CSV table of C-alpha atoms in Angstrom, one decimal:
chain,number,residue,atom,x,y,z
A,681,MET,CA,129.0,-43.0,21.2
A,682,ALA,CA,125.8,-43.9,22.3
A,683,ARG,CA,122.8,-43.8,19.7
A,684,ARG,CA,120.4,-41.2,19.6
A,685,SER,CA,116.8,-42.3,20.2
A,686,VAL,CA,113.8,-41.5,17.9
A,687,SER,CA,110.8,-40.2,18.9
A,688,VAL,CA,107.6,-42.0,17.4
A,689,PHE,CA,105.2,-38.9,18.1
A,690,SER,CA,107.6,-36.5,16.0
A,691,LEU,CA,107.4,-38.6,13.1
A,692,SER,CA,103.4,-39.2,13.5
A,693,PHE,CA,102.9,-35.7,14.0
A,694,LEU,CA,104.7,-34.7,10.8
A,695,ASP,CA,102.7,-37.0,8.7
A,696,ALA,CA,99.5,-35.7,10.5
A,697,MET,CA,100.7,-32.1,9.6
A,698,THR,CA,101.4,-33.1,5.5
A,699,CYS,CA,98.3,-35.3,5.3
A,700,GLY,CA,96.6,-32.1,6.4
A,701,LEU,CA,98.5,-29.8,4.2
A,702,GLY,CA,97.5,-32.3,1.4
A,703,ALA,CA,94.2,-32.2,2.2
A,704,VAL,CA,94.0,-28.3,2.5
A,705,VAL,CA,95.7,-28.0,-0.9
A,706,LEU,CA,93.3,-30.9,-2.6
A,707,LEU,CA,90.0,-28.9,-1.0
A,708,TYR,CA,90.9,-25.2,-2.5
A,709,MET,CA,91.6,-27.3,-5.9
A,710,VAL,CA,88.7,-28.6,-5.8
A,711,ILE,CA,86.8,-25.5,-4.6
A,712,ASN,CA,88.8,-23.5,-7.2
A,713,ALA,CA,87.9,-25.5,-10.2
A,714,SER,CA,84.1,-25.4,-8.7
A,715,VAL,CA,84.7,-21.7,-8.9
A,716,VAL,CA,86.2,-21.4,-12.3
A,717,GLY,CA,83.5,-23.6,-13.9
A,718,ARG,CA,80.4,-21.5,-12.4
A,719,THR,CA,82.4,-18.2,-12.7
A,720,GLY,CA,82.6,-19.3,-16.8
A,721,ASP,CA,78.5,-20.2,-17.0
A,722,LEU,CA,77.6,-17.3,-15.0
A,723,THR,CA,79.7,-15.3,-17.7
A,724,ALA,CA,78.4,-16.6,-20.7
A,725,THR,CA,74.7,-16.3,-19.3
A,726,LEU,CA,75.3,-12.4,-18.5
A,727,ARG,CA,76.8,-12.0,-22.0
A,728,ALA,CA,73.8,-13.5,-23.5
A,729,GLU,CA,71.6,-11.2,-21.4
A,730,THR,CA,73.7,-8.3,-22.4
A,731,GLU,CA,73.5,-9.1,-26.1
A,732,ARG,CA,69.9,-9.8,-25.7
A,733,LEU,CA,69.5,-6.4,-24.1
A,734,GLU,CA,71.5,-4.4,-26.5
A,735,SER,CA,69.2,-6.4,-29.3
A,736,GLU,CA,66.4,-4.6,-27.4
A,737,VAL,CA,67.7,-1.7,-26.9
A,738,LEU,CA,68.4,-1.3,-30.7
A,739,ASP,CA,64.7,-2.2,-31.8
A,740,GLY,CA,63.9,0.2,-29.1
A,741,GLN,CA,65.8,3.1,-30.8
A,742,ARG,CA,64.5,1.6,-34.1
A,743,ASN,CA,60.7,1.7,-32.9
A,744,LEU,CA,61.4,5.3,-31.1
A,745,VAL,CA,62.5,6.8,-34.6
A,746,GLU,CA,59.5,5.4,-36.3
A,747,LEU,CA,57.0,6.5,-33.6
A,748,GLN,CA,58.7,10.0,-33.9
A,749,ASN,CA,57.6,9.7,-37.9
A,750,ALA,CA,54.4,9.0,-37.5
A,751,VAL,CA,54.1,11.9,-34.7
A,752,ARG,CA,55.6,14.0,-37.2
A,753,GLU,CA,52.9,12.5,-39.8
A,754,ILE,CA,50.2,12.6,-37.7
A,755,GLU,CA,50.7,16.7,-36.6
A,756,ASP,CA,51.2,17.2,-40.2
A,757,GLU,CA,47.9,15.7,-40.9
A,758,ARG,CA,46.5,17.8,-38.0
A,759,VAL,CA,47.6,21.2,-38.9
A,760,ALA,CA,45.9,20.2,-42.7
A,761,ALA,CA,42.7,19.1,-41.1
A,762,HIS,CA,42.7,22.5,-39.0
A,763,GLY,CA,43.2,24.5,-42.3
A,764,LEU,CA,40.3,22.4,-44.0
A,765,SER,CA,38.5,22.8,-40.8
A,766,SER,CA,38.5,26.9,-41.1
A,767,ARG,CA,38.4,26.5,-44.8
A,768,MET,CA,34.6,24.8,-44.6
A,769,LEU,CA,33.9,26.7,-41.7
A,770,GLU,CA,34.1,30.0,-44.0
A,771,THR,CA,32.1,27.8,-46.7
A,772,VAL,CA,29.5,27.2,-44.2
A,773,ALA,CA,29.1,30.8,-43.3
A,774,GLU,CA,29.3,31.6,-46.9
A,775,VAL,CA,26.6,29.4,-47.8
A,776,GLU,CA,24.3,30.1,-44.4
A,777,LYS,CA,24.4,34.0,-46.0
A,778,GLU,CA,23.2,32.6,-49.3
A,779,LEU,CA,20.5,30.9,-48.0
A,780,ALA,CA,19.4,33.4,-45.9
A,781,THR,CA,19.3,35.9,-48.7
A,782,PHE,CA,17.4,33.2,-50.5
A,783,GLU,CA,14.7,32.7,-48.1
A,784,ALA,CA,14.6,36.3,-48.0
A,785,ASP,CA,13.8,36.6,-51.4
A,786,THR,CA,11.3,33.6,-51.4
A,787,LEU,CA,9.5,35.4,-48.4
A,788,ALA,CA,9.1,38.7,-50.9
A,789,ARG,CA,8.0,36.4,-53.5
A,790,ARG,CA,5.4,34.6,-51.7
A,791,GLN,CA,3.8,38.1,-50.4
A,792,HIS,CA,3.6,39.2,-54.2
A,793,VAL,CA,1.7,36.2,-55.3
A,794,ASN,CA,-1.6,36.8,-53.9
A,795,GLN,CA,-1.1,40.7,-55.1
A,796,LEU,CA,0.0,39.5,-58.5
A,797,MET,CA,-2.8,37.1,-58.9
A,798,THR,CA,-4.9,39.7,-58.3
A,799,ASP,CA,-3.5,41.9,-60.9
A,800,LEU,CA,-3.8,39.5,-63.2
A,801,ARG,CA,-7.0,38.5,-63.0
A,802,THR,CA,-7.7,42.4,-63.1
A,803,LEU,CA,-5.7,42.4,-66.5
A,804,GLU,CA,-8.0,39.2,-68.2
A,805,ASP,CA,-10.8,41.4,-67.2
A,806,SER,CA,-9.6,44.1,-68.7
A,807,ALA,CA,-8.8,42.3,-71.7
A,808,ARG,CA,-12.1,40.6,-72.1
A,809,ARG,CA,-14.0,43.8,-72.0
A,810,LEU,CA,-11.6,45.6,-74.5
A,811,SER,CA,-12.0,42.3,-76.7
A,812,ALA,CA,-16.0,42.8,-76.8
A,813,SER,CA,-16.0,46.5,-77.1
A,814,THR,CA,-13.7,47.4,-79.5
A,815,PRO,CA,-13.9,46.9,-82.8
A,816,SER,CA,-11.0,45.5,-85.8
A,817,LEU,CA,-9.5,48.5,-87.4
A,818,GLU,CA,-7.3,46.1,-89.6
A,819,THR,CA,-9.1,44.7,-93.2
A,820,PRO,CA,-7.3,42.1,-94.6
A,821,GLY,CA,-6.5,43.4,-97.9
A,822,ASP,CA,-4.3,45.9,-96.1
A,823,ARG,CA,-1.6,43.4,-94.8
A,824,VAL,CA,1.5,43.3,-96.8
A,825,ARG,CA,2.2,39.8,-95.4
A,826,THR,CA,-0.1,36.8,-94.0
A,827,HIS,CA,0.6,34.6,-90.7
A,828,VAL,CA,-1.4,31.2,-91.3
A,829,GLY,CA,-2.1,29.2,-88.1
A,830,ASP,CA,-2.5,25.7,-87.3
A,831,GLY,CA,-6.2,25.1,-86.5
A,832,ASP,CA,-8.5,27.6,-84.1
A,833,ARG,CA,-6.1,30.5,-82.9
A,834,GLN,CA,-7.3,33.3,-80.1
A,835,TYR,CA,-5.2,36.5,-81.3
A,836,LEU,CA,-4.8,38.8,-78.3
A,837,THR,CA,-6.8,41.9,-79.5
A,838,GLY,CA,-5.5,44.2,-76.5
A,839,LEU,CA,-2.1,44.3,-78.1
A,840,LYS,CA,-1.4,48.1,-79.7
A,841,VAL,CA,0.2,47.1,-82.9
A,842,GLY,CA,-0.5,51.0,-84.9
A,843,GLY,CA,1.5,53.5,-85.1
A,844,ARG,CA,3.7,55.5,-87.6
A,845,ARG,CA,6.9,54.2,-86.3
A,846,ILE,CA,6.9,50.7,-84.3
A,847,LEU,CA,9.7,49.3,-82.3
A,848,LEU,CA,10.0,45.6,-81.7
A,849,LEU,CA,12.5,44.5,-79.1
A,850,VAL,CA,13.2,41.0,-78.8
A,851,ASP,CA,14.7,39.1,-75.9
A,852,SER,CA,17.3,36.7,-77.2
A,853,SER,CA,18.9,35.3,-74.2
A,854,ALA,CA,19.3,31.8,-73.0
A,855,SER,CA,16.4,32.3,-71.0
A,856,MET,CA,14.2,31.9,-74.0
A,857,LEU,CA,15.3,28.4,-74.7
A,858,ASP,CA,12.7,26.7,-72.2
A,859,GLU,CA,10.3,27.8,-69.1
A,860,THR,CA,12.3,26.1,-66.7
A,861,ILE,CA,15.8,26.9,-65.6
A,862,VAL,CA,17.2,23.1,-65.3
A,863,ASN,CA,16.1,22.7,-69.0
A,864,VAL,CA,17.7,26.3,-69.9
A,865,ILE,CA,21.2,25.1,-68.4
A,866,ARG,CA,20.6,22.1,-70.6
A,867,ARG,CA,19.6,23.3,-73.9
A,868,ARG,CA,22.2,26.3,-73.9
A,869,ASN,CA,25.2,23.9,-74.2
A,870,GLN,CA,23.7,21.9,-77.1
A,871,THR,CA,24.2,23.0,-81.0
A,872,GLU,CA,23.6,26.2,-82.4
A,873,GLU,CA,20.7,24.5,-84.2
A,874,ARG,CA,19.1,22.5,-81.7
A,875,ARG,CA,19.1,25.8,-79.6
A,876,ARG,CA,16.9,27.8,-82.8
A,877,GLN,CA,14.7,24.7,-82.7
A,878,ALA,CA,13.7,25.5,-78.9
A,879,GLU,CA,9.9,25.4,-78.7
A,880,LYS,CA,9.9,28.6,-76.6
A,881,TRP,CA,12.1,30.6,-78.8
A,882,GLN,CA,10.0,29.2,-81.8
A,883,GLN,CA,6.9,30.7,-80.2
A,884,ALA,CA,8.6,34.1,-80.0
A,885,VAL,CA,9.8,33.7,-83.7
A,886,ALA,CA,6.1,33.1,-84.4
A,887,THR,CA,5.1,35.8,-82.3
A,888,VAL,CA,7.6,38.4,-84.7
A,889,ASP,CA,6.3,36.7,-87.9
A,890,TRP,CA,2.7,37.0,-86.1
A,891,LEU,CA,3.4,41.2,-86.0
A,892,THR,CA,5.1,41.8,-89.1
A,893,THR,CA,1.9,40.9,-90.8
A,894,GLN,CA,-0.3,43.5,-88.3
A,895,LEU,CA,1.6,46.2,-88.8
A,896,PRO,CA,0.3,49.1,-91.1
A,897,ARG,CA,1.2,49.3,-94.4
A,898,ASP,CA,2.2,53.3,-94.6
A,899,SER,CA,4.5,52.7,-91.1
A,900,ASP,CA,7.9,51.9,-90.3
A,901,PHE,CA,9.5,49.7,-88.2
A,902,GLN,CA,12.3,48.2,-86.7
A,903,ILE,CA,13.1,45.2,-84.9
A,904,TYR,CA,16.0,45.0,-82.6
A,905,THR,CA,17.2,41.4,-80.7
A,906,PHE,CA,19.3,42.0,-77.3
A,907,ALA,CA,20.9,39.8,-74.7
A,908,ASP,CA,24.3,40.9,-73.5
A,909,HIS,CA,23.6,43.7,-76.0
A,910,ALA,CA,21.4,44.9,-78.3
A,911,LYS,CA,21.3,44.8,-82.5
A,912,PRO,CA,19.2,44.5,-85.0
A,913,VAL,CA,17.9,42.1,-86.7
A,914,VAL,CA,18.5,42.9,-90.5
A,915,GLU,CA,22.4,43.6,-90.6
A,916,GLY,CA,23.5,47.2,-91.3
A,917,SER,CA,20.1,48.8,-90.2
A,918,GLY,CA,21.0,50.0,-87.0
A,919,GLY,CA,19.7,53.8,-86.0
A,920,ARG,CA,17.5,53.6,-89.2
A,921,TRP,CA,13.7,52.8,-89.9
A,922,LEU,CA,12.7,50.3,-92.7
A,923,ASP,CA,9.7,50.4,-94.6
A,924,ALA,CA,6.5,48.5,-93.6
A,925,GLY,CA,5.3,48.0,-96.8
A,926,ASP,CA,8.1,46.6,-98.4
A,927,ARG,CA,7.6,42.8,-99.1
A,928,ALA,CA,11.2,42.0,-99.4
A,929,THR,CA,12.0,44.2,-96.3
A,930,LEU,CA,9.7,42.1,-94.1
A,931,GLU,CA,10.9,38.9,-95.8
A,932,SER,CA,14.4,39.6,-94.8
A,933,VAL,CA,13.7,40.7,-91.3
A,934,VAL,CA,11.8,37.0,-90.5
A,935,THR,CA,14.6,35.3,-92.2
A,936,GLY,CA,16.7,37.4,-89.8
A,937,ILE,CA,14.8,36.2,-87.1
A,938,ASN,CA,15.0,32.7,-87.6
A,939,GLU,CA,18.7,32.6,-87.7
A,940,VAL,CA,19.1,34.1,-84.5
A,941,VAL,CA,20.4,31.7,-81.6
A,942,PRO,CA,19.5,32.4,-78.0
A,943,ALA,CA,22.6,33.0,-75.4
A,944,GLY,CA,23.7,35.3,-73.1
A,945,GLY,CA,22.2,37.1,-69.9
A,946,THR,CA,19.2,39.7,-70.6
A,947,ASN,CA,20.2,43.4,-70.5
A,948,LEU,CA,16.8,45.5,-70.6
A,949,TYR,CA,19.0,48.7,-70.3
A,950,ARG,CA,20.6,48.2,-73.9
A,951,ALA,CA,17.6,47.5,-75.4
A,952,VAL,CA,15.9,50.4,-74.2
A,953,SER,CA,18.8,52.6,-75.2
A,954,VAL,CA,17.9,51.7,-79.0
A,955,ILE,CA,15.0,54.0,-78.3
A,956,ALA,CA,17.2,57.2,-78.4
A,957,GLU,CA,19.5,55.9,-81.4
A,958,LEU,CA,16.5,56.4,-83.7
A,959,ASP,CA,15.7,59.3,-85.1
A,960,PRO,CA,13.0,60.1,-85.4
A,961,ALA,CA,11.7,58.6,-82.1
A,962,PRO,CA,9.4,55.6,-82.6
A,963,ASP,CA,6.0,56.1,-81.5
A,964,ASN,CA,4.9,52.8,-80.2
A,965,VAL,CA,6.9,49.8,-78.8
A,966,ILE,CA,6.6,46.1,-78.4
A,967,LEU,CA,8.4,44.2,-76.2
A,968,LEU,CA,9.0,40.5,-76.4
A,969,VAL,CA,10.7,39.6,-72.9
A,970,ASP,CA,10.3,36.7,-70.7
A,971,GLY,CA,11.5,37.9,-67.4
A,972,LEU,CA,13.3,40.7,-65.3
A,973,PRO,CA,16.6,41.5,-66.6
A,974,THR,CA,19.9,39.9,-65.2
A,975,GLN,CA,22.6,42.8,-66.5
A,976,GLY,CA,22.5,46.5,-65.8
A,977,LYS,CA,24.3,49.4,-67.8
A,978,SER,CA,27.9,48.0,-67.2
A,979,ALA,CA,26.9,44.5,-68.6
A,980,LYS,CA,28.9,43.0,-65.9
A,981,ARG,CA,27.4,39.7,-64.6
A,982,SER,CA,27.9,38.4,-61.2
A,983,GLY,CA,27.0,34.9,-59.8
A,984,THR,CA,24.2,35.1,-58.6
A,985,VAL,CA,21.2,38.5,-58.9
A,986,SER,CA,18.8,38.1,-56.5
A,987,GLY,CA,14.8,39.3,-56.8
A,988,LYS,CA,15.4,42.7,-55.7
A,989,GLN,CA,18.7,43.5,-57.9
A,990,ARG,CA,16.7,42.5,-60.9
A,991,VAL,CA,13.8,44.5,-60.0
A,992,LYS,CA,16.0,47.6,-59.6
A,993,LEU,CA,18.0,46.5,-62.6
A,994,PHE,CA,14.6,46.6,-64.7
A,995,ASN,CA,13.7,50.3,-63.1
A,996,ASN,CA,16.9,51.8,-64.3
A,997,ALA,CA,16.4,50.1,-67.7
A,998,VAL,CA,12.8,51.9,-67.8
A,999,LYS,CA,13.7,55.3,-66.7
A,1000,GLN,CA,15.2,55.6,-70.7
A,1001,VAL,CA,11.7,55.4,-71.8
A,1002,PRO,CA,10.8,59.0,-73.0
A,1003,ASN,CA,7.4,60.1,-72.1
A,1004,LYS,CA,4.1,59.7,-74.4
A,1005,ILE,CA,5.7,56.8,-75.8
A,1006,PRO,CA,3.5,53.5,-75.0
A,1007,VAL,CA,5.3,50.0,-74.1
A,1008,ASN,CA,3.4,47.4,-75.3
A,1009,THR,CA,5.0,43.9,-73.4
A,1010,ILE,CA,4.3,40.2,-74.6
A,1011,LEU,CA,5.8,38.5,-71.4
A,1012,PHE,CA,6.3,34.9,-72.1
A,1013,PRO,CA,6.7,32.1,-69.0
A,1014,MET,CA,9.5,31.6,-66.8
A,1015,GLU,CA,9.8,30.0,-63.4
A,1016,GLY,CA,11.6,31.6,-60.5
A,1017,ASP,CA,10.4,35.3,-61.5
A,1018,PRO,CA,7.1,36.0,-60.2
A,1019,LEU,CA,7.8,39.6,-60.0
A,1020,ALA,CA,8.2,40.0,-63.6
A,1021,SER,CA,4.5,40.2,-64.2
A,1022,SER,CA,3.7,42.8,-62.0
A,1023,ALA,CA,6.9,45.1,-63.3
A,1024,TYR,CA,5.7,44.7,-66.8
A,1025,TRP,CA,2.0,45.6,-66.4
A,1026,LYS,CA,2.7,48.7,-64.1
A,1027,LEU,CA,5.0,49.7,-67.2
A,1028,ALA,CA,2.2,48.8,-69.5
A,1029,ILE,CA,-0.1,51.2,-67.2
A,1030,ALA,CA,2.3,54.1,-66.7
A,1031,THR,CA,3.0,54.4,-70.2
A,1032,ASP,CA,-0.8,53.8,-71.8
A,1033,GLY,CA,0.9,50.4,-73.1
A,1034,SER,CA,-0.6,46.9,-72.8
A,1035,PHE,CA,0.4,43.4,-71.3
A,1036,VAL,CA,0.0,40.1,-72.5
A,1037,SER,CA,1.5,36.6,-71.6
A,1038,PRO,CA,0.3,34.6,-74.6
A,1039,THR,CA,-0.8,30.9,-73.8
A,1040,ARG,CA,1.3,27.9,-75.3
A,1041,GLY,CA,0.9,27.7,-78.9
A,1042,TRP,CA,0.1,31.0,-79.8
A,1043,PRO,CA,0.4,33.0,-82.2
């Protein structure tokens, strides 16, 4: 049997195909390994980036919550500021209204200054003429008490102390503590003893002391102090007359006035009402005061009393004065009340009384 011949080409072709397949498999394995490595690296990178972004998102959410809280706080502050602004605007409007009232009062006061100065000069001239032409009707031996001053005293002879029944009304309000508003506010918070020793009040007390030495021996008298209310200096003597010829009574009056402590507002209406309480009525009224009243019949006090309101309170009070009863006023100094001198001077003229404004240290 003949042997089959082997083809060299066929074997070579198979070798080539096998080598090619091996090369392809090797190439695939190399590429696959490279792809797997790169994929792992990329996955790790992406995972890290994802975690970073998630962290930023969480931080952003926390910041958002903080910003929302800050916005709420700012909104609350804005609402509070708006309310405060509204209140401030209302306060400014009230202050502007008060300033307008004060400016109007100031203008009215300035308009009265020149007229007031003229009236005062006329009054001083009249007092000097009366002093020169009127002889003294008093004799030292007729006095129950005497008042001894220090040094030379210029006693005002225009004051009418005569009469059968003499009523003294003494202002004991807080304004009698000093001549300036600032010092009045300061002194009214001091002790009672310090208030009694205030220079202005001591001048009023000395004036009452001096007036008791001028009372006719055969006359009756009564002394009331007034602030928020009117009350007699001698406790228990309200509504009745005291004997000016009784030395003990006069001494008790002086002791009583020395125990008074100035306090409260000025209620002239209550003071003048005393005239109607006395029977028989007085035939001479001597008023010791330092300005226009700050209270009326109701005795209710508001925060501020304007000059026009005080004039109205004064007019309402003096309407109670019966006809033919002279009112003699001793006006002590007080700042911020320029209309007082004119008002009390007109009262003296209308009632046929007198008006004096004592110098410091009198009597």
